[in-house]
Every structure is written in structure tokens, then in C-alpha cells.
mmCIF file of C-alpha atoms in Angstrom:
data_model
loop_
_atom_site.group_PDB
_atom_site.id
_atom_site.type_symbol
_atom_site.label_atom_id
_atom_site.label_comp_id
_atom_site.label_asym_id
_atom_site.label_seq_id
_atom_site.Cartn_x
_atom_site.Cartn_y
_atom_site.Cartn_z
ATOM 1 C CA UNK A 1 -38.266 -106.236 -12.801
ATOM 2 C CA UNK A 2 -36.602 -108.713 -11.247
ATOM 3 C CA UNK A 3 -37.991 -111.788 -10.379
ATOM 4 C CA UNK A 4 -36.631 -111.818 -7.099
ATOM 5 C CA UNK A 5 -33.316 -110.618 -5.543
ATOM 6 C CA UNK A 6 -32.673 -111.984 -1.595
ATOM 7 C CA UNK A 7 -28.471 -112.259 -1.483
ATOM 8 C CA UNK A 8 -26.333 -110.436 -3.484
ATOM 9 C CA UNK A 9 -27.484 -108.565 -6.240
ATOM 10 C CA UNK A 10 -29.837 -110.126 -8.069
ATOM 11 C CA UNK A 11 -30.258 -113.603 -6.773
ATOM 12 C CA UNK A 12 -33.655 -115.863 -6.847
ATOM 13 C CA UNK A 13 -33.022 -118.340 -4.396
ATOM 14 C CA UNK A 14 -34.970 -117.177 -1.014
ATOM 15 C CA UNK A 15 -37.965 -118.088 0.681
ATOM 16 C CA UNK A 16 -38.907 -114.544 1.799
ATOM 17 C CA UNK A 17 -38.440 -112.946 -1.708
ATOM 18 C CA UNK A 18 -39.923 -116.187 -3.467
ATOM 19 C CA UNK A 19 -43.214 -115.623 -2.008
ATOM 20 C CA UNK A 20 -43.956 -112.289 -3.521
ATOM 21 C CA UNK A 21 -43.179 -113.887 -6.746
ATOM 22 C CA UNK A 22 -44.927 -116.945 -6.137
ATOM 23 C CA UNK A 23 -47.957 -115.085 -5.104
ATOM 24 C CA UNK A 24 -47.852 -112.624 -8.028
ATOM 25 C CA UNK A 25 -47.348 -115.545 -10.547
ATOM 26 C CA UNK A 26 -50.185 -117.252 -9.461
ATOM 27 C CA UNK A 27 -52.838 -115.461 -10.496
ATOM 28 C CA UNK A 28 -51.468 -115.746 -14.037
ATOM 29 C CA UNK A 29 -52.942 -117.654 -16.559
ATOM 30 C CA UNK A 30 -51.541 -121.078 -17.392
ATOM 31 C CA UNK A 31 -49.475 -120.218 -20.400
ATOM 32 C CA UNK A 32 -48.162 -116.855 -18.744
ATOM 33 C CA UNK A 33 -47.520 -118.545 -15.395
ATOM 34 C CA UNK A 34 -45.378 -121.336 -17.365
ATOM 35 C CA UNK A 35 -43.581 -118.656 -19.167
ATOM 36 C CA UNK A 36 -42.839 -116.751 -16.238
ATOM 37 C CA UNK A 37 -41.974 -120.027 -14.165
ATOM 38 C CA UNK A 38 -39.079 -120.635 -16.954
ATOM 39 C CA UNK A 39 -37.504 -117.325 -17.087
ATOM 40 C CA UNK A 40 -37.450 -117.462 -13.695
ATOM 41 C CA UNK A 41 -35.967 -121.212 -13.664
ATOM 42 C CA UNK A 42 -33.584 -119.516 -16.037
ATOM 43 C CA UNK A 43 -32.103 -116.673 -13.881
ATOM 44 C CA UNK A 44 -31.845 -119.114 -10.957
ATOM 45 C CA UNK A 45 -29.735 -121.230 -12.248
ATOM 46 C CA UNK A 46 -27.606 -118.586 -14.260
ATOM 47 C CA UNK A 47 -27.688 -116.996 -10.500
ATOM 48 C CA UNK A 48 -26.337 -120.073 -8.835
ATOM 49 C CA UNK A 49 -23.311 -120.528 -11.116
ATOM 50 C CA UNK A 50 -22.697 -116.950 -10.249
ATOM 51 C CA UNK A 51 -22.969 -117.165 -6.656
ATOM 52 C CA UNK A 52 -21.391 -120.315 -6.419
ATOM 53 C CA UNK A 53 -17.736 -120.548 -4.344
ATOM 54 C CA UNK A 54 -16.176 -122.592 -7.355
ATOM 55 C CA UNK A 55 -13.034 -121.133 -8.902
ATOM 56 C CA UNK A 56 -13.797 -118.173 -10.957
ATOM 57 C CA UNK A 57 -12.750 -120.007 -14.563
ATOM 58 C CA UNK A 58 -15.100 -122.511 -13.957
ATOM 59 C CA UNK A 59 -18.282 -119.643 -13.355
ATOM 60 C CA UNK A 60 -16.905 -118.229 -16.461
ATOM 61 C CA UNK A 61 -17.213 -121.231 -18.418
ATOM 62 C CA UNK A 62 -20.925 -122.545 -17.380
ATOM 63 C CA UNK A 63 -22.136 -119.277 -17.826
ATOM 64 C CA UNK A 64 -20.553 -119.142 -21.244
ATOM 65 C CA UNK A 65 -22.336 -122.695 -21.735
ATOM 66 C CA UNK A 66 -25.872 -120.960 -20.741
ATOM 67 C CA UNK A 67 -24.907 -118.024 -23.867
ATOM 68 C CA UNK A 68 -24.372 -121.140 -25.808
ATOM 69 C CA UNK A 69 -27.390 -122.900 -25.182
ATOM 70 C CA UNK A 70 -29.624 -119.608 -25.451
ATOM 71 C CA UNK A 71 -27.940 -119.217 -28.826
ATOM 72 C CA UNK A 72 -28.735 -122.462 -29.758
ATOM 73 C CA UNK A 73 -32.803 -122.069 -28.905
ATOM 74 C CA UNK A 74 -33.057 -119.829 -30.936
ATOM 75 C CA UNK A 75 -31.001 -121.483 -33.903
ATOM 76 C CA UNK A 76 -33.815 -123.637 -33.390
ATOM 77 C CA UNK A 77 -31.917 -126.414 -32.044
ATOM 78 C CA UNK A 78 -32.714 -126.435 -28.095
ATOM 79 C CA UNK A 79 -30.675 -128.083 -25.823
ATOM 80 C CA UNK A 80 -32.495 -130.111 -23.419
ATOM 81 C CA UNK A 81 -32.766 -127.761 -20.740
ATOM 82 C CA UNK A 82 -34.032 -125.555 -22.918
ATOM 83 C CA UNK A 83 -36.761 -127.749 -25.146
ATOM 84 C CA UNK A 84 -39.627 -126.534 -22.889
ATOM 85 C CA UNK A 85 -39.141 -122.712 -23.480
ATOM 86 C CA UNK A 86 -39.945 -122.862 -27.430
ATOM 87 C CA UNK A 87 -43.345 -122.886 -26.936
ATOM 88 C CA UNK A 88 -43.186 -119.821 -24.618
ATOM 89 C CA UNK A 89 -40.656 -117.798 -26.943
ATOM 90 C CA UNK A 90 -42.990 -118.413 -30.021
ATOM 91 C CA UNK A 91 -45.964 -117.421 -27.893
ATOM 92 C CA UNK A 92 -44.525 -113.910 -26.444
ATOM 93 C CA UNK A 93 -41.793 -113.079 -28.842
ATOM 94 C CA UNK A 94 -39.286 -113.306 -25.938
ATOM 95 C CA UNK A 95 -36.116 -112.081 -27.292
ATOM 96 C CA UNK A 96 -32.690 -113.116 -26.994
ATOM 97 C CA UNK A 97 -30.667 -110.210 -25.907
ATOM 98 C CA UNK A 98 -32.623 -110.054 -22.770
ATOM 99 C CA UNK A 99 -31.717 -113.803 -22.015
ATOM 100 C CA UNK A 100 -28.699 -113.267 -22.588
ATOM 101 C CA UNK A 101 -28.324 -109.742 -21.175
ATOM 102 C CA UNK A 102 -29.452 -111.354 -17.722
ATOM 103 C CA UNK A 103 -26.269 -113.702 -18.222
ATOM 104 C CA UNK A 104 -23.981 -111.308 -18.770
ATOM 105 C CA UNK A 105 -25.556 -109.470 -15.119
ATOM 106 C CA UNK A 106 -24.653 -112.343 -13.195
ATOM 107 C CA UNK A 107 -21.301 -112.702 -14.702
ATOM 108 C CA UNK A 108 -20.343 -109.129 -13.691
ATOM 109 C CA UNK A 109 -19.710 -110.575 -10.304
ATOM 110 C CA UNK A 110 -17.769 -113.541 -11.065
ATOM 111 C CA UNK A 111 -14.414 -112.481 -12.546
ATOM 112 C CA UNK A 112 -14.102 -110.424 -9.177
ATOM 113 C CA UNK A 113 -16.407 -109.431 -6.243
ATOM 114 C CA UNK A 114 -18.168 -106.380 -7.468
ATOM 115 C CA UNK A 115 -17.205 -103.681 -4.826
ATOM 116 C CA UNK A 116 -18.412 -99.904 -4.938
ATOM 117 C CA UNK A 117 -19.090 -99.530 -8.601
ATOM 118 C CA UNK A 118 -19.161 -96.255 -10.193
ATOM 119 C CA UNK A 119 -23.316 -95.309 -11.181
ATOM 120 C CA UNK A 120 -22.670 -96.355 -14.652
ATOM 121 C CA UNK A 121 -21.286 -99.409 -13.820
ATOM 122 C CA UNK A 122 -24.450 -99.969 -11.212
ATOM 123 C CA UNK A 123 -26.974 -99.181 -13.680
ATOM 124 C CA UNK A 124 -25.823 -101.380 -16.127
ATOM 125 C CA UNK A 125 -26.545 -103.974 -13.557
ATOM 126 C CA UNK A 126 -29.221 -103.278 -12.727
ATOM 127 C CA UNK A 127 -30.646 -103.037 -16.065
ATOM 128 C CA UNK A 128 -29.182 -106.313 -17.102
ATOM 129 C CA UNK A 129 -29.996 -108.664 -14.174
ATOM 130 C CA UNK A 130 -33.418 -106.993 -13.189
ATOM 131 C CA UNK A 131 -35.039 -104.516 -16.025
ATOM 132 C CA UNK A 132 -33.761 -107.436 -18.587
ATOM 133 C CA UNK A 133 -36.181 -109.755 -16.622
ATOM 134 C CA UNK A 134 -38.783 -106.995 -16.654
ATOM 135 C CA UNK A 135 -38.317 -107.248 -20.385
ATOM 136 C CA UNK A 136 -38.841 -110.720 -20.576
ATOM 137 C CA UNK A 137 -41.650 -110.158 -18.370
ATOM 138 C CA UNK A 138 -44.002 -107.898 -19.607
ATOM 139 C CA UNK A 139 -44.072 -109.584 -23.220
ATOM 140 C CA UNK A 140 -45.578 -112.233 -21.014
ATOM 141 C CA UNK A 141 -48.075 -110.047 -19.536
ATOM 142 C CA UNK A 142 -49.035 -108.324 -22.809
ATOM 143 C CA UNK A 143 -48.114 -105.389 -22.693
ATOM 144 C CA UNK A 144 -47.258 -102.647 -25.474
ATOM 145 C CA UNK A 145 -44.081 -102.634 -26.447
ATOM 146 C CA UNK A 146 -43.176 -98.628 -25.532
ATOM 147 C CA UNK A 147 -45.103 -99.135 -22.246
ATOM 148 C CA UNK A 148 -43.697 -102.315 -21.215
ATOM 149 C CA UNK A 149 -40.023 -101.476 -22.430
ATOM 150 C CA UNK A 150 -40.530 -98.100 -20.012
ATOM 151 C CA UNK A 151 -41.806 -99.856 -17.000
ATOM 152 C CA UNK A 152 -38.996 -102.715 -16.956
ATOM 153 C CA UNK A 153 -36.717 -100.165 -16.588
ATOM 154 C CA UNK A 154 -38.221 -97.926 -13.676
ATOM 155 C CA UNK A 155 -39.578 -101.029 -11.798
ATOM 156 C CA UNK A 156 -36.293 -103.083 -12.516
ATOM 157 C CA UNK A 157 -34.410 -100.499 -11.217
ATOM 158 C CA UNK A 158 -36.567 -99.543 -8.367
ATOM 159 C CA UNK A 159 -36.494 -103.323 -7.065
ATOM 160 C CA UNK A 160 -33.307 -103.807 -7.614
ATOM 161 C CA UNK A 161 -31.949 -100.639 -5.498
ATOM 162 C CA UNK A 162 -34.579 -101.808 -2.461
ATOM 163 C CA UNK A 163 -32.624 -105.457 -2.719
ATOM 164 C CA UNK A 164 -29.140 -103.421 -2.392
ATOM 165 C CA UNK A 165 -30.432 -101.445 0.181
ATOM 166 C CA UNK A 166 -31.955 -104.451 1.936
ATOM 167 C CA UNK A 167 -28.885 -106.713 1.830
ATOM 168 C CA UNK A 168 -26.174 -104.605 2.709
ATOM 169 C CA UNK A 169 -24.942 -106.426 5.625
ATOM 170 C CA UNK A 170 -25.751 -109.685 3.846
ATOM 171 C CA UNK A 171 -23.699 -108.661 0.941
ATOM 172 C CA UNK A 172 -20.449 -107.618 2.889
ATOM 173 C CA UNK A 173 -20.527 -110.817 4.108
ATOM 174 C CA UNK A 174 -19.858 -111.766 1.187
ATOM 175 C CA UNK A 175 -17.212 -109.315 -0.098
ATOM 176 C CA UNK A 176 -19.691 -107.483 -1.719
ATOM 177 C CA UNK A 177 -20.596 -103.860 -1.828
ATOM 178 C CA UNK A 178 -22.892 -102.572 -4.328
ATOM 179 C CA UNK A 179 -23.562 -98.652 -3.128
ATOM 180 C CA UNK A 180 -22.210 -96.582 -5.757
ATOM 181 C CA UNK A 181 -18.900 -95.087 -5.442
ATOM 182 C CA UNK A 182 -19.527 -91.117 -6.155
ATOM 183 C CA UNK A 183 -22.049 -91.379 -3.825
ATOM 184 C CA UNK A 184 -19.788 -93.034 -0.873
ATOM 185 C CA UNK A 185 -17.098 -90.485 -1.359
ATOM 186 C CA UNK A 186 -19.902 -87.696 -1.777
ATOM 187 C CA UNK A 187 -20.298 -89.243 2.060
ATOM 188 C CA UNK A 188 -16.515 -89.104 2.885
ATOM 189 C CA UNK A 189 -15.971 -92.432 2.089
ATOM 190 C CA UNK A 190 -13.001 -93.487 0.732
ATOM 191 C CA UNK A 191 -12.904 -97.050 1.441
ATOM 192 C CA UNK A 192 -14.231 -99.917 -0.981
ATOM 193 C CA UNK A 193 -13.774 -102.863 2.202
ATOM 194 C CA UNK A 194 -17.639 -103.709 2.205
ATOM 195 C CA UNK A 195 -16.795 -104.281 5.864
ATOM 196 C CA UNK A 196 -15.365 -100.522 6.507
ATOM 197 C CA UNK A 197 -18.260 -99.286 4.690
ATOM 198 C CA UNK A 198 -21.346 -100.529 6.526
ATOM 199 C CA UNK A 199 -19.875 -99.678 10.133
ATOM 200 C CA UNK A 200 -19.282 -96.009 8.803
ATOM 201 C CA UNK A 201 -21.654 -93.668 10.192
ATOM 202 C CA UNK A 202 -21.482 -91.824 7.319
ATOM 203 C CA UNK A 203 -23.748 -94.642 5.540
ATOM 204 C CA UNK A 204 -27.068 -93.102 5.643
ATOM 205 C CA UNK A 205 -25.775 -90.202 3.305
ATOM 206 C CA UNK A 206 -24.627 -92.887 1.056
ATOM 207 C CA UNK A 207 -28.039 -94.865 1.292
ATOM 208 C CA UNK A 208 -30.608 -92.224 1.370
ATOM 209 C CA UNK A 209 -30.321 -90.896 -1.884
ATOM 210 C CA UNK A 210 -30.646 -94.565 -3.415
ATOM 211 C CA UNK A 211 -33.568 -94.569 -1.570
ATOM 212 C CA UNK A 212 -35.042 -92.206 -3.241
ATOM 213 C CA UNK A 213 -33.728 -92.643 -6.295
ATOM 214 C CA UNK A 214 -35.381 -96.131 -6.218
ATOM 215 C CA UNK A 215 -38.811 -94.236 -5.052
ATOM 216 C CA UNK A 216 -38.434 -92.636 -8.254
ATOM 217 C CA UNK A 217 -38.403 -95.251 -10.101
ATOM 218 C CA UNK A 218 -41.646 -96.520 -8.260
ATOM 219 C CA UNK A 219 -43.477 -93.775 -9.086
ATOM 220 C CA UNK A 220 -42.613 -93.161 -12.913
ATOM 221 C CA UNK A 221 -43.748 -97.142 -13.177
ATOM 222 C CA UNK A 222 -46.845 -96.510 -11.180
ATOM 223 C CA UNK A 223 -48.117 -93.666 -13.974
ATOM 224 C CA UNK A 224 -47.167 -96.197 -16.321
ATOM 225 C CA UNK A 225 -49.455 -99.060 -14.829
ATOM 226 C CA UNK A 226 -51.696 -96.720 -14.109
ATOM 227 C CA UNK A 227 -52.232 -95.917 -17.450
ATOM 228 C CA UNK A 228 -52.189 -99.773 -18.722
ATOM 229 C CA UNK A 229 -55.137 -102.589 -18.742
ATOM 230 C CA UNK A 230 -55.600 -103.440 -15.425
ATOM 231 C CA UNK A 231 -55.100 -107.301 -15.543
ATOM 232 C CA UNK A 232 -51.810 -106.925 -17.769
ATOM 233 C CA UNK A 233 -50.219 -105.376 -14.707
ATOM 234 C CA UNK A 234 -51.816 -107.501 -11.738
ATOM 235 C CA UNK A 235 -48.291 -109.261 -11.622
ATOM 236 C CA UNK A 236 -46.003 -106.072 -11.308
ATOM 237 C CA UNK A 237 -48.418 -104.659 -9.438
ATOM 238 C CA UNK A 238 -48.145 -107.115 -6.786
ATOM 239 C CA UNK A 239 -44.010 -107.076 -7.008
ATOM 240 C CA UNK A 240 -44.461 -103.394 -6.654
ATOM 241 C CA UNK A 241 -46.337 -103.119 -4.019
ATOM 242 C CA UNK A 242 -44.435 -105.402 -1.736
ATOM 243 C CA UNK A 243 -41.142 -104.328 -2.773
ATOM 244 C CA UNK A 244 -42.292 -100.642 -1.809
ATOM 245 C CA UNK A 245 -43.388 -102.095 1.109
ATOM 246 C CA UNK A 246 -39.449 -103.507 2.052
ATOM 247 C CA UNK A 247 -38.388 -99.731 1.001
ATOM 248 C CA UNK A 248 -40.611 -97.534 3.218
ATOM 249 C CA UNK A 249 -39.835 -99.938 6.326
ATOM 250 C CA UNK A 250 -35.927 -99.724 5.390
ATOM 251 C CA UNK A 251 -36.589 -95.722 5.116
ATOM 252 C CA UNK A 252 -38.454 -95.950 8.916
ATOM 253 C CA UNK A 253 -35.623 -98.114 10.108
ATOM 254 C CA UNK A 254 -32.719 -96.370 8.776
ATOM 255 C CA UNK A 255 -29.204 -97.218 7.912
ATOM 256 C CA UNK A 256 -27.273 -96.743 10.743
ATOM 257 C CA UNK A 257 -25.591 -99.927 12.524
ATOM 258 C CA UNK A 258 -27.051 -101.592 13.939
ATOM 259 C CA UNK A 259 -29.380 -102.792 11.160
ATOM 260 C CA UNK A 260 -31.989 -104.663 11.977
ATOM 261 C CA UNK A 261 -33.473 -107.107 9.158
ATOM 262 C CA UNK A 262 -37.120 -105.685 7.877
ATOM 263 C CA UNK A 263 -39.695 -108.264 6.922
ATOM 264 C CA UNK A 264 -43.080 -106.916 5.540
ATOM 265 C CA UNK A 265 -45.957 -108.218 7.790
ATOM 266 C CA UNK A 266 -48.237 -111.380 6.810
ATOM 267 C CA UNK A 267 -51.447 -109.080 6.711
ATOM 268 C CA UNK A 268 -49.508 -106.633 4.685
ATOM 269 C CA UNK A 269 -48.698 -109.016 2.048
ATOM 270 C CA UNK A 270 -52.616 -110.507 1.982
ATOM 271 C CA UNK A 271 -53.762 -107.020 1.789
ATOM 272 C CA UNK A 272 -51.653 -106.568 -1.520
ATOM 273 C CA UNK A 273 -53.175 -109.338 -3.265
ATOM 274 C CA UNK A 274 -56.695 -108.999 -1.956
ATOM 275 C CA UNK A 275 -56.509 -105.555 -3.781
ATOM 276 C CA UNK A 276 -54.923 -106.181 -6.552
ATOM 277 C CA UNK A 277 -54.846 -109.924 -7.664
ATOM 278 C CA UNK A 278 -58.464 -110.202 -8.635
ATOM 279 C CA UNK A 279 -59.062 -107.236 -10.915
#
């Protein structure tokens, strides 16, 4: 689940998409909330190196520095950036494939601008910059291990198809285009300019069925929360519920230009936590 995407792909940087995190985190106990507040300290920086507009080479090589340094915690020699997360590794067994998976996520858009992937290619994104944080994640929350392996993937996946869905325009912007391939030329489609695509009027048949493949993934992590202690889940809960939230009012709106930007409402938000943050 990731921790918060607002530009493109993954991305933690925004005031709108921090406060869902910020609100879910909170309710945390101390040594989860610290936890959580480094992994997430962790994927924004790795994100800003990323998203960055120095040369490509240079991206490359800090990102390679990160892989480096992660290898290095857990060598048991921390660099300094690092010297405050050995306490929270210990604690939750967080593992170092999934730091390091989230690294290799952001890189995927630094030796070029990822445009129209093929699904593969997209789900290995998503898995690596947002169900890799879900993985992270849940051994902070306490979860079982089958349970909480099962739901970072649906609910990573789930919010990271609402962010692509959300930031199209934003994305394009950028050079950017994230909507799978088969499913733009399943749309007539043959174009991979992110600025072609989003003024097609094809693009609802291209966005549509991500939709609902990201409802999916909402509800098949939903019976798994369902079935799982109640205050182990508050957190995803909350990210859940708010990111579903973003997807119905992108559904209402639609995806024909123009798009209008969707916010979820202030009450909205306070209703999710009122019914979910003090179980």
C-alpha cells in the first residue's frame, strides 16, 4: 500500500495525499508510528531522486547509493541516515528486499520516462513502489504473515491504479503515461505521446477497466481486513477508505477531457476516521 502517491507514479510529496497518511499514522502507537514515519521518510527521498530533473546518470547513481546504504543496515553497519531505522527493523522484522524493491520502483522511471507500459511491466510497478510499502507496512501493524503478504498486494495495487487514474493529466505533463498499452490499443490507440493520449476520446475505454480492476483489488483486501484484528488494520483501513473515496468520485466524473481535479470532501475524510480510527 503505498504510502502516498500525488505526481507521477508513486510519489510522497503532496499535501492532499499526505493527509490521509498523516491521519492514518496517527492513531498508531509510538513505536509503529516511528516505523511507519521512516519507511515513509525512506520512499520520499528515494522518490525525489527519481523525480528530480537532474541528468539521468546522476538519478542512477544516488539511487544506487540508497541500495548501498540499505545493504549496509543490514550488514549491520548503518550509514547515518539510516542509524535510526535499526531499532524499527529489529522490532518488525522489516526485510530488505522490500526496501530495496521500492528502489528499484522509482528507478524504473529514471533511465527513460515510463510511457504506456505493457500490464506486466505496470504490475511490476506497482508491486514494487506501492505493495512493497504495503509489505513493509503491515509487519508494522502486526499482521500474519499470509494475511498481510495478501493484502499489500490487493491494496497496493488498488491505490496505486486510483493514483494513475487520478494523475493522468498531471503525469503527461510530465512525459509520463502510465495506462497500460494492450489496453490503449484494445481502445484504438496507437499512440504512446502522453499528450495524444489524454485528448483521445477513446480514453474512457482505456480507463474504465483500470477502474475496476483497482475496485477489485479493494474488495479482495476488504475480505482480508475483514477477517483480521480490528486495530491491526485501523491504518489501511483509513488509506482504503479514502483512496476508494478518490476512485468512486473519478468513476462519477469520468475520463473524458475535460477532467476536472476530484478532491474528497473535509466531512468525508472526518467521517472515515471517526469510524474507523478508534476501534
Amino acid at each position: 500500500m503505498t504510502l502516498e502517491a500525488t505526481t507521477p507514479g508513486a510519489n510522497y510529496g503532496s499535501t492532499a495525499s499526505g493527509s490521509s497518511f498523516y491521519a492514518a499514522m496517527r492513531i498508531l502507537p509510538r513505536d509503529q508510528r516511528e516505523a511507519m514515519f521512516q519507511i515513509y521518510s525512506f520512499c520520499r527521498q528515494v522518490d525525489d531522486i527519481a523525480d528530480s530533473d537532474g541528468p539521468r546518470d546522476e538519478r542512477l547513481a544516488a539511487l544506487q547509493e540508497w541500495r548501498n546504504d540499505i545493504d549496509a543496515l543490514y550488514q549491520g553497519h548503518p550509514p547515518p541516515r539510516l542509524k535510526d531505522y535499526v531499532a524499527s527493523v529489529k522490532t518488525f522484522g522489516l526485510k530488505r528486499e522490500d526496501f530495496l524493491a521500492i528502489v528499484d520502483g522509482m528507478e524504473m522511471d529514471v533511465p527513460q520516462d515510463i510511457r504506456a507500459p505493457d500490464m506486466a511491466t505496470l504490475d511490476l510497478y506497482c508491486d514494487r513502489v506501492a505493495s512493497a510499502v504495503g509489505r513493509l507496512s503491515v509487519r508494522v501493524f502486526g499482521m500474519p504473515e499470509e494475511d498481510g503478504i495478501l493484502l499489500a498486494h490487493h491494496l497496493g495495487r488498488a491505490l496505486q491504479l486510483t493514483n494513475i487514474l487520478r494523475d493522468i493529466d498531471e503525469d503527461a505533463g510530465l512525459g509520463r503515461l502510465y495506462l497500460p498499452r494492450e489496453a490503449l490499443l484494445h481502445a484504438g490507440i496507437t499512440s504512446d505521446d502522453p499528450n495524444r493520449v489524454i485528448a483521445e476520446r477513446a480514453l474512457p475505454k482505456v480507463c474504465m477497466p483500470l477502474a475496476q480492476r483497482a475496485k477489485v483489488h479493494f474488495e479482495k483486501s476488504d475480505e482480508i481486513m475483514n477477517r483480521s484484528r480490528r486495530r491491526a488494520v485501523r491504518a489501511p483501513r483509513i488509506m482504503s477508505k479514502y483512496y476508494h473515496s478518490i476512485l468512486d468520485l473519478l468513476i462519477a466524473r469520468g475520463f473524458s477531457a475535460p477532467r476536472e481535479p476530484v478532491r474528497v470532501s473535509k466531512i468525508t475524510r472526518i467521517l472515515i476516521l471517526l469510524r474507523y480510527a478508534f476501534i
